[in-house]
Short mmCIF file of C-alpha atoms and ligand atoms in Angstrom, two decimals:
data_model
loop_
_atom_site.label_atom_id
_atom_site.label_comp_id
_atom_site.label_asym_id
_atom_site.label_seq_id
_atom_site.Cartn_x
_atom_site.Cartn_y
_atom_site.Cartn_z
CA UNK A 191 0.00 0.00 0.00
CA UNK A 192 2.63 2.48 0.84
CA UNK A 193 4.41 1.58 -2.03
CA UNK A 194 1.44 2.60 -4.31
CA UNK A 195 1.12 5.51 -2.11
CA UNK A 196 4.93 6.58 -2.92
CA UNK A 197 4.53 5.52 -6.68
CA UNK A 198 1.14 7.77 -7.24
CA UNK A 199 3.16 10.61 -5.59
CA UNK A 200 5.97 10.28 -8.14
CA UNK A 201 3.72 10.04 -11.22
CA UNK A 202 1.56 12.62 -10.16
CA UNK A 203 4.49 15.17 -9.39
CA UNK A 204 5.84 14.54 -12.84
CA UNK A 205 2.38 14.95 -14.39
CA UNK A 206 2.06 18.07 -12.85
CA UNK A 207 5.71 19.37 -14.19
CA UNK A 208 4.77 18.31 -17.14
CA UNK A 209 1.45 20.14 -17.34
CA UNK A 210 1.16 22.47 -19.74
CA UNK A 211 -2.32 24.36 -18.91
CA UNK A 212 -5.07 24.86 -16.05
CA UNK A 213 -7.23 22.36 -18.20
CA UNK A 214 -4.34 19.59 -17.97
CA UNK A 215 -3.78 20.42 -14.66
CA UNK A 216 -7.86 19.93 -13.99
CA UNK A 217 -7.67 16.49 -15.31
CA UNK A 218 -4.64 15.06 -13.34
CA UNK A 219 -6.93 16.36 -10.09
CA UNK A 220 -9.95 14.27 -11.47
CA UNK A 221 -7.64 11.57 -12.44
CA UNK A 222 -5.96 11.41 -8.83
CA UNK A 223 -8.01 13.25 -5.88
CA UNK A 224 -11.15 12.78 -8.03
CA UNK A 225 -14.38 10.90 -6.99
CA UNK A 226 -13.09 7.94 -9.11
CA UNK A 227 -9.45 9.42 -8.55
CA UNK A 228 -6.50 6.85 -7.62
CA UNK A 229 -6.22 8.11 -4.48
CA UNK A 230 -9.84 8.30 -3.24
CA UNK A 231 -10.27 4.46 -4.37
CA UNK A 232 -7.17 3.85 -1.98
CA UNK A 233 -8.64 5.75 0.83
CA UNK A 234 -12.02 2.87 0.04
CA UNK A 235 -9.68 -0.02 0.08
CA UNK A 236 -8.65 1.41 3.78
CA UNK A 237 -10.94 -1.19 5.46
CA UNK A 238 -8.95 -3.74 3.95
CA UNK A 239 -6.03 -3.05 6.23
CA UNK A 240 -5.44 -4.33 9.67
CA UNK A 241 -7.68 -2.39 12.30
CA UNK A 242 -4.17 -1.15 13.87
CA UNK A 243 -2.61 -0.24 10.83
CA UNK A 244 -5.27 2.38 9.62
CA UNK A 245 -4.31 5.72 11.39
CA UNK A 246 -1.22 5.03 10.00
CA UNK A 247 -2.00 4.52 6.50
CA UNK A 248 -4.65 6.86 6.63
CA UNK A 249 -2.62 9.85 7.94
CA UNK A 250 -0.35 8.66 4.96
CA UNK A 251 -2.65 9.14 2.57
CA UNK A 252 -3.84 12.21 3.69
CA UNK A 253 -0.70 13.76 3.82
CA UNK A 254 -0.16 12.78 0.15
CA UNK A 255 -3.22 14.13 -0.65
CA UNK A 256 -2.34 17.41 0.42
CA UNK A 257 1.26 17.50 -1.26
CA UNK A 258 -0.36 16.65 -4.49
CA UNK A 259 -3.30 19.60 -3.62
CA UNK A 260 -0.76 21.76 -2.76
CA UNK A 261 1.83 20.92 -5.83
CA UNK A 262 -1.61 21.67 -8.10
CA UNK A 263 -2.24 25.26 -6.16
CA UNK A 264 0.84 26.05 -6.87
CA UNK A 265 1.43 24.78 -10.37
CA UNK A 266 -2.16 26.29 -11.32
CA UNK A 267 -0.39 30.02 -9.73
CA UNK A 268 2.49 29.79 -12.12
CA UNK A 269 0.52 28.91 -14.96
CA UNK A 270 -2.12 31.84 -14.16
CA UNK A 271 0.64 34.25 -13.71
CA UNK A 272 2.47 33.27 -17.14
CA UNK A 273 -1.09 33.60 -18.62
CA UNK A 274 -1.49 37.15 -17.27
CA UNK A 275 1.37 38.23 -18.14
CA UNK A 276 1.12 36.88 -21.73
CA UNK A 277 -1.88 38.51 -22.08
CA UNK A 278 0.01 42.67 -21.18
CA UNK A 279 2.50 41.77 -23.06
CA UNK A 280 -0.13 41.08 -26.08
CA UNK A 281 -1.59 44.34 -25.16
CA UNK A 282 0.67 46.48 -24.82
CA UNK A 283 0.55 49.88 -25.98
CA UNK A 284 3.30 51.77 -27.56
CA UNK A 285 2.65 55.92 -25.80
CA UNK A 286 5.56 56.98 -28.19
CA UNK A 287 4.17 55.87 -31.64
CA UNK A 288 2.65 58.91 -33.16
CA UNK A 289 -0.66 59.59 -32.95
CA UNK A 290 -3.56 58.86 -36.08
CA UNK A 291 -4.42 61.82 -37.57
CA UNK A 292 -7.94 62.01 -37.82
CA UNK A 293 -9.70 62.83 -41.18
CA UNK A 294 -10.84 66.34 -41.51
CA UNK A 295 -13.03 67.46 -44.48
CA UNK A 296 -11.71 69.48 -46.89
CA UNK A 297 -13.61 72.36 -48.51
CA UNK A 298 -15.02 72.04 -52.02
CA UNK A 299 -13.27 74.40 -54.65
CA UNK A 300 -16.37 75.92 -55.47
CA UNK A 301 -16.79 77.04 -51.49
CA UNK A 302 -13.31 78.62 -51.59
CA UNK A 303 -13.66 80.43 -54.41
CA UNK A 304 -16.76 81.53 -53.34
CA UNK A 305 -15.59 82.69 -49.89
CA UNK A 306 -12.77 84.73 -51.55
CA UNK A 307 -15.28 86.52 -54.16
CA UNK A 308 -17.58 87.30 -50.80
CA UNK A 309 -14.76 88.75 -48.81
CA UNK A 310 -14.21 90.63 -51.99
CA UNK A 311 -17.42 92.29 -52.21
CA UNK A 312 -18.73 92.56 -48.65
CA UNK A 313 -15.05 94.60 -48.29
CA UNK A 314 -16.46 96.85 -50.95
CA UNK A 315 -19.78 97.14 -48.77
CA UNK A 316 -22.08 94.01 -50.55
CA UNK A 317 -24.49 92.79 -48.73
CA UNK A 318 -24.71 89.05 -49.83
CA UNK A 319 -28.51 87.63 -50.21
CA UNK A 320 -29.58 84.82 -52.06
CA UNK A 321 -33.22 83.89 -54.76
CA UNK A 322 -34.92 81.22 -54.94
CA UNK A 323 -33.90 78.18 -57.61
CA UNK A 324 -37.34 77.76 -58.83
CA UNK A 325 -38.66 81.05 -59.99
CA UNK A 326 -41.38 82.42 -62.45
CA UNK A 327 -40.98 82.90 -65.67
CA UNK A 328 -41.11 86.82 -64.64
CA UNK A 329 -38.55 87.41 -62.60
CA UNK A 330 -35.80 85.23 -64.95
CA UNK A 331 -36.73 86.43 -67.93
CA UNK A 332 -39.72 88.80 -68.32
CA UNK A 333 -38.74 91.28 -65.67
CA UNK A 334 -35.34 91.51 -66.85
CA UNK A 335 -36.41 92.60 -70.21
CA UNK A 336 -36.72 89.49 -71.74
CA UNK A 337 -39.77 88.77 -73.31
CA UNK A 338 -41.58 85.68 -74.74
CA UNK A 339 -40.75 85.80 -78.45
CA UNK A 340 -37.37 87.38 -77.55
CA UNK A 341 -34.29 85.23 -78.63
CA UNK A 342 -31.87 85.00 -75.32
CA UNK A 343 -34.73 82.77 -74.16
CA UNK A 344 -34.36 80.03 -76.57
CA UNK A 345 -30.56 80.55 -75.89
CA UNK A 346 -31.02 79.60 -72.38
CA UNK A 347 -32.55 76.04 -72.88
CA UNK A 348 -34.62 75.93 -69.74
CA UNK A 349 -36.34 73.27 -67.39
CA UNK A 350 -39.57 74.48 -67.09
CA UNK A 351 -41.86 73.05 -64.06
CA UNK A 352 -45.37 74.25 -65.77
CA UNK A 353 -46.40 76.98 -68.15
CA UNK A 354 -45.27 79.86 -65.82
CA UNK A 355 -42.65 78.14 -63.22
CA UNK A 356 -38.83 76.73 -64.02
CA UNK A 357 -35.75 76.30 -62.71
CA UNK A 358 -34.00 79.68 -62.72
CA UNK A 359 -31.53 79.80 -65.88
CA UNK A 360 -29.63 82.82 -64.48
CA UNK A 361 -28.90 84.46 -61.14
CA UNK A 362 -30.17 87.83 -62.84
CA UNK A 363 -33.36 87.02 -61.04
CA UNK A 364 -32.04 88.13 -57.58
CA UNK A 365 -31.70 91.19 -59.21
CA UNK A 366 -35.41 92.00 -59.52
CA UNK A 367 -36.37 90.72 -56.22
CA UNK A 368 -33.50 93.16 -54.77
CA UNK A 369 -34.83 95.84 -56.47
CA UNK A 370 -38.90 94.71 -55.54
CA UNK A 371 -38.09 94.35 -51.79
CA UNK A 372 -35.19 97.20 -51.08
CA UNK A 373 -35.04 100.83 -52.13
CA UNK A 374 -31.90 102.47 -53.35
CA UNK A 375 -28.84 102.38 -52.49
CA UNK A 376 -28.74 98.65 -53.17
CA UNK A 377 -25.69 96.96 -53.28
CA UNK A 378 -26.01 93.49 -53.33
CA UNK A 379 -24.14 90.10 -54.35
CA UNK A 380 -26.35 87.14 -54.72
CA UNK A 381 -24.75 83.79 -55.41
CA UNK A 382 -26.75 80.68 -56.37
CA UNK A 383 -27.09 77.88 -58.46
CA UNK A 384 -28.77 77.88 -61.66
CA UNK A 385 -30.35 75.12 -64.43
CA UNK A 386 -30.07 74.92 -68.19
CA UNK A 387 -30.92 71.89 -70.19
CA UNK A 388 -27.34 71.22 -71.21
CA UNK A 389 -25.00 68.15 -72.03
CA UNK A 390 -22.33 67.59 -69.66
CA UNK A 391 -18.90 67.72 -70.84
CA UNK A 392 -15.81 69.67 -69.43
CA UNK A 393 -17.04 72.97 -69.82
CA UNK A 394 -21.18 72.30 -69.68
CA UNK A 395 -23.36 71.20 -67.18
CA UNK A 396 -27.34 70.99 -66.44
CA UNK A 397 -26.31 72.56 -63.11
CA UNK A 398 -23.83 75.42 -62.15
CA UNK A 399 -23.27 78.34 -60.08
CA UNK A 400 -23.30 81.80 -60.61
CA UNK A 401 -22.24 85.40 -59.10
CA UNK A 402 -24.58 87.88 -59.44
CA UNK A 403 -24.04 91.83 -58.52
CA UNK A 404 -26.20 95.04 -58.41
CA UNK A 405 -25.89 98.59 -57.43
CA UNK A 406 -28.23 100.73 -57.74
CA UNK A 407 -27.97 104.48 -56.52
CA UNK A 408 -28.09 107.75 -57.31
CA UNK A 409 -25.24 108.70 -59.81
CA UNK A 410 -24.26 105.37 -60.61
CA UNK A 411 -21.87 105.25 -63.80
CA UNK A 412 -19.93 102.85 -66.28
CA UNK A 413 -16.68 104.48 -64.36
CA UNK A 414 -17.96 102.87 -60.94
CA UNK A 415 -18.92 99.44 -62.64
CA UNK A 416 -15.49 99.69 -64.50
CA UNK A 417 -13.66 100.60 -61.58
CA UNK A 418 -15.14 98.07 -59.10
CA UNK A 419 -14.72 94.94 -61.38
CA UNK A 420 -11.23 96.13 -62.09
CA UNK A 421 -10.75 96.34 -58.10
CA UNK A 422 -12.18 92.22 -57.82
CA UNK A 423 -10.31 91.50 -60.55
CA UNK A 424 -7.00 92.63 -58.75
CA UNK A 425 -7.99 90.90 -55.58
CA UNK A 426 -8.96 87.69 -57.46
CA UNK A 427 -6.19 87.41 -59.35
CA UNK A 428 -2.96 89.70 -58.18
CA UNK A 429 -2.26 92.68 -58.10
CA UNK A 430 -1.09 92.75 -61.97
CA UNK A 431 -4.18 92.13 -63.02
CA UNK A 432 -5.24 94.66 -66.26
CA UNK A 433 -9.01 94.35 -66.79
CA UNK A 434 -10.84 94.79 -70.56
CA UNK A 435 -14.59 95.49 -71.56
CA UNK A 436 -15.73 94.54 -74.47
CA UNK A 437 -18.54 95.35 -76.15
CA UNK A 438 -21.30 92.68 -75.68
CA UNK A 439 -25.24 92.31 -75.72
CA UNK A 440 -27.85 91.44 -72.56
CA UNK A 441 -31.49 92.09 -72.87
CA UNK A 442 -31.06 94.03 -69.14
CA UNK A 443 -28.10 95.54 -69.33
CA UNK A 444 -27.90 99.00 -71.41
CA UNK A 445 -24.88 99.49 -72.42
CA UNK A 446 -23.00 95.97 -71.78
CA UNK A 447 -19.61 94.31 -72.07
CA UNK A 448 -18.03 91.24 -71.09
CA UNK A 449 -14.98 91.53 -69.55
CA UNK A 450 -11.78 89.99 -69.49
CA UNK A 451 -9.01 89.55 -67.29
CA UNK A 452 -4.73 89.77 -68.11
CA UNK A 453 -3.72 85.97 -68.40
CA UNK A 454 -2.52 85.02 -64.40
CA UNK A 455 -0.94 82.52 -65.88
CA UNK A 456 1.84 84.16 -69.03
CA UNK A 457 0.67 87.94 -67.43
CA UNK A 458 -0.82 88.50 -70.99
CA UNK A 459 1.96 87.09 -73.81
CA UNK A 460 -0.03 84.61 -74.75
CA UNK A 461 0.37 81.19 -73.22
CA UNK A 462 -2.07 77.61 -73.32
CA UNK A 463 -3.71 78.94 -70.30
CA UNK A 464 -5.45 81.52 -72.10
CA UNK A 465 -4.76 80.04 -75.58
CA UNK A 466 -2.71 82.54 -77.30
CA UNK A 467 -4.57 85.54 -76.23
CA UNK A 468 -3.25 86.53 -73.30
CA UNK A 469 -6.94 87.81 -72.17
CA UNK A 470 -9.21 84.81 -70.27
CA UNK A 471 -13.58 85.80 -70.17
CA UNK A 472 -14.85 85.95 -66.50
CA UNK A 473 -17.77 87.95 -66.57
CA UNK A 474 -20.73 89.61 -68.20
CA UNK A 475 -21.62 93.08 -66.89
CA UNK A 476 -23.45 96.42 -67.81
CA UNK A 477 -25.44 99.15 -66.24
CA UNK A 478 -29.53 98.13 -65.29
CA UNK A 479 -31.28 98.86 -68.30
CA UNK A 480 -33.78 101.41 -67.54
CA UNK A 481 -37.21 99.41 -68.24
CA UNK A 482 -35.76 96.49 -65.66
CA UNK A 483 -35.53 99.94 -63.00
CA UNK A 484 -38.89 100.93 -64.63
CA UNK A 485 -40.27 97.18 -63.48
CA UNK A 486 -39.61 97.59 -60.47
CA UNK A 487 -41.09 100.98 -60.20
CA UNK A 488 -37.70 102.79 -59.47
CA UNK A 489 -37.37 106.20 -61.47
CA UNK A 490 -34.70 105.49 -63.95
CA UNK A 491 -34.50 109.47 -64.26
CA UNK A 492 -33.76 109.30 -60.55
CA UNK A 493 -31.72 106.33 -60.51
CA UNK A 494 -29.00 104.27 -61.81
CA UNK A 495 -26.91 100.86 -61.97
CA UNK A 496 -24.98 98.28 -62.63
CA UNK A 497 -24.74 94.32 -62.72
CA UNK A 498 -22.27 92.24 -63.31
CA UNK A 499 -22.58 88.11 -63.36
CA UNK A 500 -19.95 85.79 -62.84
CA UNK A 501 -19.79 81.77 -63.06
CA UNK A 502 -18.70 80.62 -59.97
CA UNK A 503 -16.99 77.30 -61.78
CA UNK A 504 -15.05 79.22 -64.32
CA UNK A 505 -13.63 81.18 -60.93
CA UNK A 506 -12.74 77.91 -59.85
CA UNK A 507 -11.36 76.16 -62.40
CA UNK A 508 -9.34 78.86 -63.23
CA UNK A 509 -7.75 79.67 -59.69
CA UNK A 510 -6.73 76.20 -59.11
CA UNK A 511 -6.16 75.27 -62.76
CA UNK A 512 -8.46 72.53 -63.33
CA UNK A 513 -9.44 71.75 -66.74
CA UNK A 514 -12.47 69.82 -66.28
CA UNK A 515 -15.68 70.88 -64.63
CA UNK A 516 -16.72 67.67 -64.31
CA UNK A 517 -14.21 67.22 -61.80
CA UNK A 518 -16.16 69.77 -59.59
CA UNK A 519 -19.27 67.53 -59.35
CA UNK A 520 -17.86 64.08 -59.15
CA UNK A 521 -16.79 64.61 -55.39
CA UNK A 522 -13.34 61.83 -55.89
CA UNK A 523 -12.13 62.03 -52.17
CA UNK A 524 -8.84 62.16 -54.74
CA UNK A 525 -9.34 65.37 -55.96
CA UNK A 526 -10.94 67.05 -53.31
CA UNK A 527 -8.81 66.13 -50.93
CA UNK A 528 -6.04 68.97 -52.63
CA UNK A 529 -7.93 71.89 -51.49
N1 LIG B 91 -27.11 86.39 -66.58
C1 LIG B 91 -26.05 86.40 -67.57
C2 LIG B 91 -25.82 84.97 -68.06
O1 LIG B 91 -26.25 84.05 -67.43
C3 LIG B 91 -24.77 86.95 -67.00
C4 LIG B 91 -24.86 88.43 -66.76
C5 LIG B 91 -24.49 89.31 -67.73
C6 LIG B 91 -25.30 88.94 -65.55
C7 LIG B 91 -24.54 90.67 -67.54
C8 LIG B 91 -25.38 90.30 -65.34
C9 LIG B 91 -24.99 91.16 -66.36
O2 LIG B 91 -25.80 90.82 -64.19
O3 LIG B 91 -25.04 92.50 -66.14
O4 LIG B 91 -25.21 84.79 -69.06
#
């Protein structure tokens, strides 16, 4: 018996060296102390032995009982402690790696150059206002001298809603509800987006922005619409800037011009940028043709003004050098991201 006793000490100290996790460990318990264990069915056979013999043997077993137990504790400790530690070293964190940047927006070209023609104007005194998109036939076209059977209106292919409401083809129509709502001095810009039933390719779209300006005020002269448009122009573009009007036609604009700007690019000698002229179009302009003032029941006699409309992609494209407005509306993370 104490033989056994000695071998089931040996084998179970080796098992337990030999362990390699709690769940090994577990089973050598079950397989030893368990209810089936080696050492409980030894403790059963106990009656077998001689009456005087059993303290003995019994105290025996007990005390092997608890080396094992206590050989298990501690084995089960180590193996706990290894695990723990396993387990910060796996999750460790690294303080001096540098931190993630996190992903901030970028504005859309459009916005910026937007923004910059703003500070422009509202540094001049502009108050910026906006129209609606969907307007009446009045206010884009027949209120700004425009009328059914004239031919600008077939030039403007337009989305019409019904007979009388479209989509707004110009941002001219801010004009006329400045000039309904306020009295003179008005000096408004009026950015927006506007609709014409075009193709898209790099330079068209059914959908783009535009600019719009209007003063109206006592006195108001070609020399004032000259000399503020030259002043944007500078601001827009650098200070080396030369501005030219040229001679154009607008239903509401009496006289009118479109003007254009000194090439940014070749500072007029001609380059690809402006393709050979060394002028690039931004704008249409002119003063308020008297029957628009007349419309809106302000005394041309009394009164006078200018407008000027600008398209707020051609701003953009040409600031950052872009040659494809498409490129504005597809919203590639790629592109926008470089603004
Ligand atoms: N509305 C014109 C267009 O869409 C642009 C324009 C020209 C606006 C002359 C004006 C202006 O205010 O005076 O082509």
């Amino acid at each position: 018996m104490q033989e056994r006793l000695y071998e089931i000490r040996k084998r179970a100290k080796e098992m337990i060296s030999s362990g390699e996790s709690p769940e090994r460990l577990n089973e050598i318990k079950v397989a030893i102390l368990g209810k089936k264990g080696e050492l409980t069915t030894i403790m059963k056979s106990l009656k077998d032995v001689a009456p005087e013999d059993r303290p003995k043997v019994g105290q025996m077993i007990n005390e092997v009982r608890s080396e094992i137990e206590e050989q298990l504790d501690e084995a089960n400790a180590r193996m706990m402690a290894q695990l723990r530690e396993a387990k910060l070293k796996a999750e460790v964190i690294d303080v001096t790696l540098p931190a993630k940047k996190p992903a901030v927006g970028h504005r859309h070209p459009n916005t910026i150059a937007l923004e910059e023609v703003e500070r422009i104007f509202v540094g001049l005194g502009y108050e910026v206002t906006e129209g609606p998109e969907i307007e009446k036939d009045y206010y884009n076209f027949e209120a700004l001298n425009i009328p059914a059977d004239h031919p600008a209106k077939d030039e403007q292919d337009t989305f019409y809603i019904n007979g009388e409401m479209l989509l707004r083809t110009q941002t001219s129509s801010t004009q006329i509800h400045a000039m309904e709502e306020g009295r003179p001095p008005i000096r408004i810009l009026a950015p927006g987006r506007v609709f014409r039933a075009d193709e898209v390719d790099a330079t068209h779209s059914p959908s783009f922005h535009q600019i719009e300006g209007l003063v109206v005020d006592k006195d108001i002269t070609f020399a004032d619409l000259k000399g503020t448009l030259a002043e944007f122009a500078k601001e827009l573009f650098g200070e080396e800037t030369k501005v030219k009007f040229r001679p154009h036609h607008f239903p509401f604009t009496e006289p009118s011009a479109e003007m254009d700007v000194s090439c940014f690019k070749c500072g007029g000698k001609g380059c690809r940028f402006c393709k050979g002229s060394g002028w690039i179009e931004i704008l249409g302009c002119g003063m308020v043709h008297p029957r628009v003032l007349e419309k809106c029941n302000i005394d041309p006699k009394e009164y006078t003004g200018f407008a000027f409309g600008v398209g707020l992609e051609r701003i953009a494209l040409l600031k950052y050098e872009i040659d494809d407005m498409r490129l504005l509306y597809e919203n590639d993370a790629r592109f926008l991201n470089q603004f």
